[in-house]
PDB file of C-alpha atoms in Angstrom:
ATOM      1  CA  MET A  31     -26.692  75.389 -48.128  1.00  0.00           C
ATOM      2  CA  ALA A  32     -29.186  78.048 -49.210  1.00  0.00           C
ATOM      3  CA  VAL A  33     -31.374  77.052 -51.957  1.00  0.00           C
ATOM      4  CA  THR A  34     -32.507  79.598 -54.528  1.00  0.00           C
ATOM      5  CA  PRO A  35     -35.947  79.743 -55.213  1.00  0.00           C
ATOM      6  CA  HIS A  36     -37.128  79.031 -58.619  1.00  0.00           C
ATOM      7  CA  ARG A  37     -38.436  82.103 -60.299  1.00  0.00           C
ATOM      8  CA  ALA A  38     -41.346  81.660 -63.120  1.00  0.00           C
ATOM      9  CA  PRO A  39     -40.470  83.286 -66.698  1.00  0.00           C
ATOM     10  CA  LYS A  40     -41.781  86.871 -66.745  1.00  0.00           C
ATOM     11  CA  ALA A  41     -45.371  87.076 -68.161  1.00  0.00           C
ATOM     12  CA  LYS A  42     -45.419  90.689 -69.560  1.00  0.00           C
ATOM     13  CA  PRO A  43     -43.489  92.101 -72.635  1.00  0.00           C
ATOM     14  CA  LEU A  44     -40.271  93.523 -71.979  1.00  0.00           C
ATOM     15  CA  LYS A  45     -40.379  96.368 -74.280  1.00  0.00           C
ATOM     16  CA  ARG A  46     -42.225  97.743 -77.413  1.00  0.00           C
ATOM     17  CA  PRO A  47     -40.757  98.076 -80.929  1.00  0.00           C
ATOM     18  CA  THR A  48     -40.216 101.877 -81.797  1.00  0.00           C
ATOM     19  CA  GLN A  49     -38.113 101.678 -84.890  1.00  0.00           C
ATOM     20  CA  ALA A  50     -39.098 100.185 -88.231  1.00  0.00           C
ATOM     21  CA  ARG A  51     -36.670  97.260 -88.008  1.00  0.00           C
ATOM     22  CA  ALA A  52     -37.729  96.496 -84.567  1.00  0.00           C
ATOM     23  CA  LYS A  53     -41.660  96.253 -85.768  1.00  0.00           C
ATOM     24  CA  PHE A  54     -40.899  94.078 -88.459  1.00  0.00           C
ATOM     25  CA  THR A  55     -38.914  91.641 -86.162  1.00  0.00           C
ATOM     26  CA  VAL A  56     -42.171  91.952 -83.683  1.00  0.00           C
ATOM     27  CA  GLN A  57     -44.597  91.437 -86.555  1.00  0.00           C
ATOM     28  CA  ALA A  58     -42.309  88.343 -87.525  1.00  0.00           C
ATOM     29  CA  ILE A  59     -42.286  86.917 -84.151  1.00  0.00           C
ATOM     30  CA  PHE A  60     -46.254  87.434 -83.844  1.00  0.00           C
ATOM     31  CA  ASP A  61     -46.751  85.821 -87.441  1.00  0.00           C
ATOM     32  CA  ALA A  62     -44.405  82.727 -86.303  1.00  0.00           C
ATOM     33  CA  PHE A  63     -46.316  82.391 -82.962  1.00  0.00           C
ATOM     34  CA  VAL A  64     -50.110  81.912 -84.632  1.00  0.00           C
ATOM     35  CA  ARG A  65     -48.585  79.488 -87.352  1.00  0.00           C
ATOM     36  CA  ILE A  66     -46.972  77.509 -84.495  1.00  0.00           C
ATOM     37  CA  TRP A  67     -50.154  77.753 -82.456  1.00  0.00           C
ATOM     38  CA  GLN A  68     -52.477  76.857 -85.068  1.00  0.00           C
ATOM     39  CA  ARG A  69     -50.341  73.597 -86.447  1.00  0.00           C
ATOM     40  CA  ASP A  70     -48.853  72.399 -83.120  1.00  0.00           C
ATOM     41  CA  GLY A  71     -51.135  73.756 -80.273  1.00  0.00           C
ATOM     42  CA  TRP A  72     -50.232  75.388 -77.069  1.00  0.00           C
ATOM     43  CA  ALA A  73     -48.698  72.862 -75.080  1.00  0.00           C
ATOM     44  CA  ARG A  74     -46.275  72.042 -77.656  1.00  0.00           C
ATOM     45  CA  LEU A  75     -45.533  76.022 -78.827  1.00  0.00           C
ATOM     46  CA  THR A  76     -42.021  76.874 -77.282  1.00  0.00           C
ATOM     47  CA  THR A  77     -39.984  80.364 -77.774  1.00  0.00           C
ATOM     48  CA  ARG A  78     -37.456  78.339 -79.306  1.00  0.00           C
ATOM     49  CA  ALA A  79     -39.654  77.189 -82.067  1.00  0.00           C
ATOM     50  CA  VAL A  80     -41.096  80.699 -82.483  1.00  0.00           C
ATOM     51  CA  ALA A  81     -37.737  82.153 -83.114  1.00  0.00           C
ATOM     52  CA  LEU A  82     -36.987  79.245 -85.249  1.00  0.00           C
ATOM     53  CA  GLU A  83     -39.666  80.026 -87.634  1.00  0.00           C
ATOM     54  CA  ALA A  84     -39.506  83.384 -87.270  1.00  0.00           C
ATOM     55  CA  GLY A  85     -35.680  83.211 -88.691  1.00  0.00           C
ATOM     56  CA  ILE A  86     -34.316  85.087 -85.377  1.00  0.00           C
ATOM     57  CA  ALA A  87     -31.955  84.521 -82.661  1.00  0.00           C
ATOM     58  CA  VAL A  88     -33.775  82.997 -79.242  1.00  0.00           C
ATOM     59  CA  GLY A  89     -31.753  85.983 -77.773  1.00  0.00           C
ATOM     60  CA  THR A  90     -33.341  88.610 -80.022  1.00  0.00           C
ATOM     61  CA  LEU A  91     -36.731  87.092 -79.214  1.00  0.00           C
ATOM     62  CA  TYR A  92     -36.297  87.198 -75.603  1.00  0.00           C
ATOM     63  CA  GLU A  93     -35.256  91.073 -75.784  1.00  0.00           C
ATOM     64  CA  TYR A  94     -39.232  91.471 -76.295  1.00  0.00           C
ATOM     65  CA  PHE A  95     -40.700  88.501 -74.824  1.00  0.00           C
ATOM     66  CA  PRO A  96     -39.050  86.616 -72.112  1.00  0.00           C
ATOM     67  CA  SER A  97     -41.564  83.463 -72.108  1.00  0.00           C
ATOM     68  CA  LYS A  98     -44.430  82.256 -74.133  1.00  0.00           C
ATOM     69  CA  THR A  99     -46.983  83.272 -72.059  1.00  0.00           C
ATOM     70  CA  ALA A 100     -45.438  87.132 -72.233  1.00  0.00           C
ATOM     71  CA  LEU A 101     -45.621  86.343 -75.918  1.00  0.00           C
ATOM     72  CA  GLN A 102     -49.249  85.805 -75.487  1.00  0.00           C
ATOM     73  CA  SER A 103     -49.823  88.771 -74.052  1.00  0.00           C
ATOM     74  CA  GLY A 104     -47.916  90.839 -76.466  1.00  0.00           C
ATOM     75  CA  TYR A 105     -49.939  89.068 -78.943  1.00  0.00           C
ATOM     76  CA  VAL A 106     -53.214  89.896 -77.524  1.00  0.00           C
ATOM     77  CA  ARG A 107     -52.143  93.653 -76.759  1.00  0.00           C
ATOM     78  CA  TYR A 108     -51.343  93.740 -80.189  1.00  0.00           C
ATOM     79  CA  CYS A 109     -54.470  92.525 -81.372  1.00  0.00           C
ATOM     80  CA  ILE A 110     -56.361  95.172 -79.308  1.00  0.00           C
ATOM     81  CA  GLU A 111     -54.207  98.156 -80.515  1.00  0.00           C
ATOM     82  CA  THR A 112     -54.646  96.998 -84.144  1.00  0.00           C
ATOM     83  CA  LEU A 113     -58.283  97.149 -83.781  1.00  0.00           C
ATOM     84  CA  VAL A 114     -58.600 100.489 -81.990  1.00  0.00           C
ATOM     85  CA  GLN A 115     -56.218 102.008 -84.836  1.00  0.00           C
ATOM     86  CA  GLU A 116     -58.645 100.506 -87.660  1.00  0.00           C
ATOM     87  CA  VAL A 117     -61.985 101.927 -85.739  1.00  0.00           C
ATOM     88  CA  ASP A 118     -60.344 105.125 -85.450  1.00  0.00           C
ATOM     89  CA  ALA A 119     -58.906 105.466 -89.028  1.00  0.00           C
ATOM     90  CA  LEU A 120     -61.879 104.238 -90.585  1.00  0.00           C
ATOM     91  CA  ALA A 121     -65.299 105.146 -88.372  1.00  0.00           C
ATOM     92  CA  ALA A 122     -63.886 108.108 -86.292  1.00  0.00           C
ATOM     93  CA  GLN A 123     -61.608 109.962 -88.254  1.00  0.00           C
ATOM     94  CA  PRO A 124     -63.046 110.284 -91.633  1.00  0.00           C
ATOM     95  CA  GLU A 125     -65.031 113.641 -92.280  1.00  0.00           C
ATOM     96  CA  ALA A 126     -67.804 112.698 -94.838  1.00  0.00           C
ATOM     97  CA  LEU A 127     -69.631 109.808 -93.231  1.00  0.00           C
ATOM     98  CA  SER A 128     -73.188 109.427 -92.118  1.00  0.00           C
ATOM     99  CA  TRP A 129     -73.693 108.072 -88.378  1.00  0.00           C
ATOM    100  CA  HIS A 130     -75.116 105.228 -90.019  1.00  0.00           C
ATOM    101  CA  GLU A 131     -71.860 104.242 -92.221  1.00  0.00           C
ATOM    102  CA  ARG A 132     -69.829 105.031 -89.013  1.00  0.00           C
ATOM    103  CA  ILE A 133     -71.697 102.519 -86.955  1.00  0.00           C
ATOM    104  CA  HIS A 134     -71.873 100.154 -89.477  1.00  0.00           C
ATOM    105  CA  ARG A 135     -67.901 100.241 -89.504  1.00  0.00           C
ATOM    106  CA  LEU A 136     -67.683 100.246 -85.893  1.00  0.00           C
ATOM    107  CA  VAL A 137     -69.707  97.456 -85.106  1.00  0.00           C
ATOM    108  CA  HIS A 138     -68.341  95.180 -87.797  1.00  0.00           C
ATOM    109  CA  LEU A 139     -64.836  95.909 -87.262  1.00  0.00           C
ATOM    110  CA  ALA A 140     -65.705  95.325 -83.398  1.00  0.00           C
ATOM    111  CA  CYS A 141     -67.316  92.057 -84.366  1.00  0.00           C
ATOM    112  CA  GLY A 142     -64.213  90.940 -85.992  1.00  0.00           C
ATOM    113  CA  VAL A 143     -65.643  90.354 -89.245  1.00  0.00           C
ATOM    114  CA  TYR A 144     -63.929  93.812 -91.225  1.00  0.00           C
ATOM    115  CA  GLY A 145     -60.609  94.904 -91.272  1.00  0.00           C
ATOM    116  CA  LYS A 146     -57.119  93.484 -90.697  1.00  0.00           C
ATOM    117  CA  PRO A 147     -57.597  90.083 -89.720  1.00  0.00           C
ATOM    118  CA  SER A 148     -56.648  88.681 -86.040  1.00  0.00           C
ATOM    119  CA  TRP A 149     -56.287  85.027 -85.129  1.00  0.00           C
ATOM    120  CA  TYR A 150     -57.867  84.126 -81.794  1.00  0.00           C
ATOM    121  CA  HIS A 151     -58.247  80.915 -80.246  1.00  0.00           C
ATOM    122  CA  PRO A 152     -60.514  79.913 -77.171  1.00  0.00           C
ATOM    123  CA  ASP A 153     -57.483  78.744 -75.411  1.00  0.00           C
ATOM    124  CA  MET A 154     -56.510  82.136 -75.333  1.00  0.00           C
ATOM    125  CA  LEU A 155     -59.488  82.819 -72.866  1.00  0.00           C
ATOM    126  CA  ALA A 156     -58.466  80.042 -70.359  1.00  0.00           C
ATOM    127  CA  LEU A 157     -54.882  81.627 -70.612  1.00  0.00           C
ATOM    128  CA  GLU A 158     -55.939  85.151 -69.386  1.00  0.00           C
ATOM    129  CA  PRO A 159     -55.331  84.675 -65.923  1.00  0.00           C
ATOM    130  CA  GLU A 160     -51.848  83.456 -66.501  1.00  0.00           C
ATOM    131  CA  VAL A 161     -51.185  86.643 -69.057  1.00  0.00           C
ATOM    132  CA  ALA A 162     -53.650  89.686 -67.598  1.00  0.00           C
ATOM    133  CA  GLU A 163     -53.769  91.050 -64.376  1.00  0.00           C
ATOM    134  CA  PRO A 164     -57.746  92.740 -63.435  1.00  0.00           C
ATOM    135  CA  LYS A 165     -55.577  95.874 -64.101  1.00  0.00           C
ATOM    136  CA  HIS A 166     -54.631  95.103 -67.364  1.00  0.00           C
ATOM    137  CA  GLN A 167     -58.241  93.760 -68.114  1.00  0.00           C
ATOM    138  CA  ARG A 168     -59.699  97.284 -66.936  1.00  0.00           C
ATOM    139  CA  ARG A 169     -57.292  99.402 -69.014  1.00  0.00           C
ATOM    140  CA  ALA A 170     -57.998  97.024 -71.976  1.00  0.00           C
ATOM    141  CA  ASN A 171     -61.812  97.793 -71.453  1.00  0.00           C
ATOM    142  CA  GLU A 172     -61.428 101.479 -71.012  1.00  0.00           C
ATOM    143  CA  GLU A 173     -59.363 101.871 -74.504  1.00  0.00           C
ATOM    144  CA  LEU A 174     -62.097  99.764 -76.094  1.00  0.00           C
ATOM    145  CA  ALA A 175     -64.851 102.082 -74.395  1.00  0.00           C
ATOM    146  CA  GLY A 176     -63.271 105.076 -75.481  1.00  0.00           C
ATOM    147  CA  MET A 177     -62.673 103.771 -79.066  1.00  0.00           C
ATOM    148  CA  TRP A 178     -66.729 103.687 -79.273  1.00  0.00           C
ATOM    149  CA  GLN A 179     -67.448 107.006 -77.598  1.00  0.00           C
ATOM    150  CA  ARG A 180     -64.911 108.698 -80.151  1.00  0.00           C
ATOM    151  CA  VAL A 181     -66.957 107.065 -83.156  1.00  0.00           C
ATOM    152  CA  PHE A 182     -70.234 108.464 -81.481  1.00  0.00           C
ATOM    153  CA  ASP A 183     -68.686 111.988 -80.807  1.00  0.00           C
ATOM    154  CA  ALA A 184     -68.076 111.979 -84.599  1.00  0.00           C
ATOM    155  CA  CYS A 185     -71.568 111.386 -85.321  1.00  0.00           C
ATOM    156  CA  THR A 186     -72.502 114.723 -85.529  1.00  0.00           C
ATOM    157  CA  ASP A 187     -75.725 114.018 -87.822  1.00  0.00           C
ATOM    158  CA  LEU A 188     -77.201 111.957 -84.936  1.00  0.00           C
ATOM    159  CA  PRO A 189     -80.793 112.429 -84.284  1.00  0.00           C
ATOM    160  CA  ARG A 190     -80.444 112.066 -80.459  1.00  0.00           C
ATOM    161  CA  ARG A 191     -77.114 111.836 -78.606  1.00  0.00           C
ATOM    162  CA  PRO A 192     -76.718 108.561 -76.609  1.00  0.00           C
ATOM    163  CA  SER A 193     -75.279 108.990 -73.211  1.00  0.00           C
ATOM    164  CA  ALA A 194     -71.969 107.783 -72.266  1.00  0.00           C
ATOM    165  CA  ASP A 195     -73.366 105.042 -70.193  1.00  0.00           C
ATOM    166  CA  THR A 196     -75.491 104.106 -73.325  1.00  0.00           C
ATOM    167  CA  VAL A 197     -72.128 103.804 -75.462  1.00  0.00           C
ATOM    168  CA  ARG A 198     -70.557 101.714 -72.921  1.00  0.00           C
ATOM    169  CA  ALA A 199     -73.138  99.185 -72.809  1.00  0.00           C
ATOM    170  CA  LEU A 200     -73.042  98.786 -76.176  1.00  0.00           C
ATOM    171  CA  HIS A 201     -69.353  98.196 -76.233  1.00  0.00           C
ATOM    172  CA  LEU A 202     -69.777  95.763 -73.446  1.00  0.00           C
ATOM    173  CA  ALA A 203     -72.681  93.870 -75.418  1.00  0.00           C
ATOM    174  CA  VAL A 204     -70.387  93.850 -78.780  1.00  0.00           C
ATOM    175  CA  TRP A 205     -67.142  92.744 -77.135  1.00  0.00           C
ATOM    176  CA  GLY A 206     -68.626  90.136 -74.866  1.00  0.00           C
ATOM    177  CA  GLY A 207     -70.630  88.874 -77.707  1.00  0.00           C
ATOM    178  CA  ARG A 208     -67.417  88.611 -79.856  1.00  0.00           C
ATOM    179  CA  ARG A 209     -65.665  86.740 -77.065  1.00  0.00           C
ATOM    180  CA  TYR A 210     -68.542  83.999 -76.754  1.00  0.00           C
ATOM    181  CA  ALA A 211     -68.670  83.699 -80.553  1.00  0.00           C
ATOM    182  CA  MET A 212     -65.112  82.746 -80.164  1.00  0.00           C
ATOM    183  CA  LEU A 213     -65.585  80.307 -77.446  1.00  0.00           C
ATOM    184  CA  VAL A 214     -68.362  78.712 -79.196  1.00  0.00           C
ATOM    185  CA  GLY A 215     -66.797  78.973 -82.639  1.00  0.00           C
ATOM    186  CA  LEU A 216     -69.132  80.387 -84.836  1.00  0.00           C
ATOM    187  CA  ALA A 217     -68.809  79.850 -88.493  1.00  0.00           C
ATOM    188  CA  PRO A 218     -67.595  82.924 -90.507  1.00  0.00           C
ATOM    189  CA  GLU A 219     -71.264  83.269 -92.012  1.00  0.00           C
ATOM    190  CA  GLN A 220     -72.583  83.280 -88.651  1.00  0.00           C
ATOM    191  CA  MET A 221     -70.221  85.866 -87.692  1.00  0.00           C
ATOM    192  CA  GLN A 222     -71.275  87.807 -90.554  1.00  0.00           C
ATOM    193  CA  GLN A 223     -74.867  87.436 -89.625  1.00  0.00           C
ATOM    194  CA  TRP A 224     -74.681  88.069 -85.914  1.00  0.00           C
ATOM    195  CA  ALA A 225     -72.526  91.193 -86.751  1.00  0.00           C
ATOM    196  CA  GLY A 226     -75.662  92.440 -88.641  1.00  0.00           C
ATOM    197  CA  GLU A 227     -77.801  91.918 -86.116  1.00  0.00           C
ATOM    198  CA  MET A 228     -75.696  93.688 -83.266  1.00  0.00           C
ATOM    199  CA  GLU A 229     -75.454  96.883 -85.968  1.00  0.00           C
ATOM    200  CA  ARG A 230     -79.451  96.980 -86.308  1.00  0.00           C
ATOM    201  CA  LEU A 231     -79.642  96.494 -82.239  1.00  0.00           C
ATOM    202  CA  VAL A 232     -76.970  99.253 -81.955  1.00  0.00           C
ATOM    203  CA  CYS A 233     -79.065 101.369 -84.526  1.00  0.00           C
ATOM    204  CA  ALA A 234     -82.252 100.964 -82.362  1.00  0.00           C
ATOM    205  CA  ALA A 235     -80.323 101.680 -79.271  1.00  0.00           C
ATOM    206  CA  VAL A 236     -78.863 105.180 -80.587  1.00  0.00           C
ATOM    207  CA  LEU A 237     -82.557 106.161 -82.282  1.00  0.00           C
ATOM    208  CA  SER A 238     -84.271 105.356 -78.891  1.00  0.00           C
ATOM    209  CA  ALA A 239     -81.511 107.338 -76.805  1.00  0.00           C
ATOM    210  CA  GLY A 240     -83.136 110.055 -74.442  1.00  0.00           C
ATOM    211  CA  VAL A 241     -86.534 108.288 -74.870  1.00  0.00           C
ATOM    212  CA  ASP A 242     -87.591 107.604 -71.433  1.00  0.00           C
ATOM    213  CA  ALA A 243     -88.564 103.972 -70.623  1.00  0.00           C
ATOM    214  CA  GLN A 244     -92.088 103.450 -68.533  1.00  0.00           C
ATOM    215  CA  ALA A 245     -91.648 101.555 -65.439  1.00  0.00           C
ATOM    216  CA  PRO A 246     -93.785  98.342 -65.412  1.00  0.00           C
ATOM    217  CA  GLY A 247     -97.512  99.330 -64.155  1.00  0.00           C
ATOM    218  CA  GLU A 248     -97.076 102.930 -64.946  1.00  0.00           C
ATOM    219  CA  GLN A 249     -99.720 105.051 -67.219  1.00  0.00           C
TER     220      GLN A 249
END
């Protein structure tokens, strides 16, 4: 008798909510997901427990997230999209902002010390190979880099305009630093201090944009 091979649960969300009621349901799922992970840990987190905590049927949860890794993937995606929306709304789109203020808002939002709070845990980094393929990582990186570029495009009062390569490098420095800060568990006051230092570094890089650096030994 032929043996049916075991299929692992799908690790990706099945659909995105579009209507208000669906968005409310998915938000309740994410809130329950975070509460259970914080309280019980990843190993004890189940889709059934999340559905119960959210007050919905398990079948309703499965319409969006067929497994807890799919739920994890959806939550990370939600956090990134929320960050991009906040940066666009607060740092790129307002008209009467100086470039200093735009960069201040951009850096502090990207560092995770301003805006709508999101919940991250170091275990999420370890779980990334299960929930995110390299193409998904690259897509998220492009979206975040594009977010930075839109803010700099809005800085019409900049004394010098940094190159796209400089903007991308600044994004990687801040985003990589945020991930490492999460890994080592910086306290909130340390995060605030780090964000302030990153803002100063970004401003210094902007003000030096277009100035050629002398190679060692050149006169």
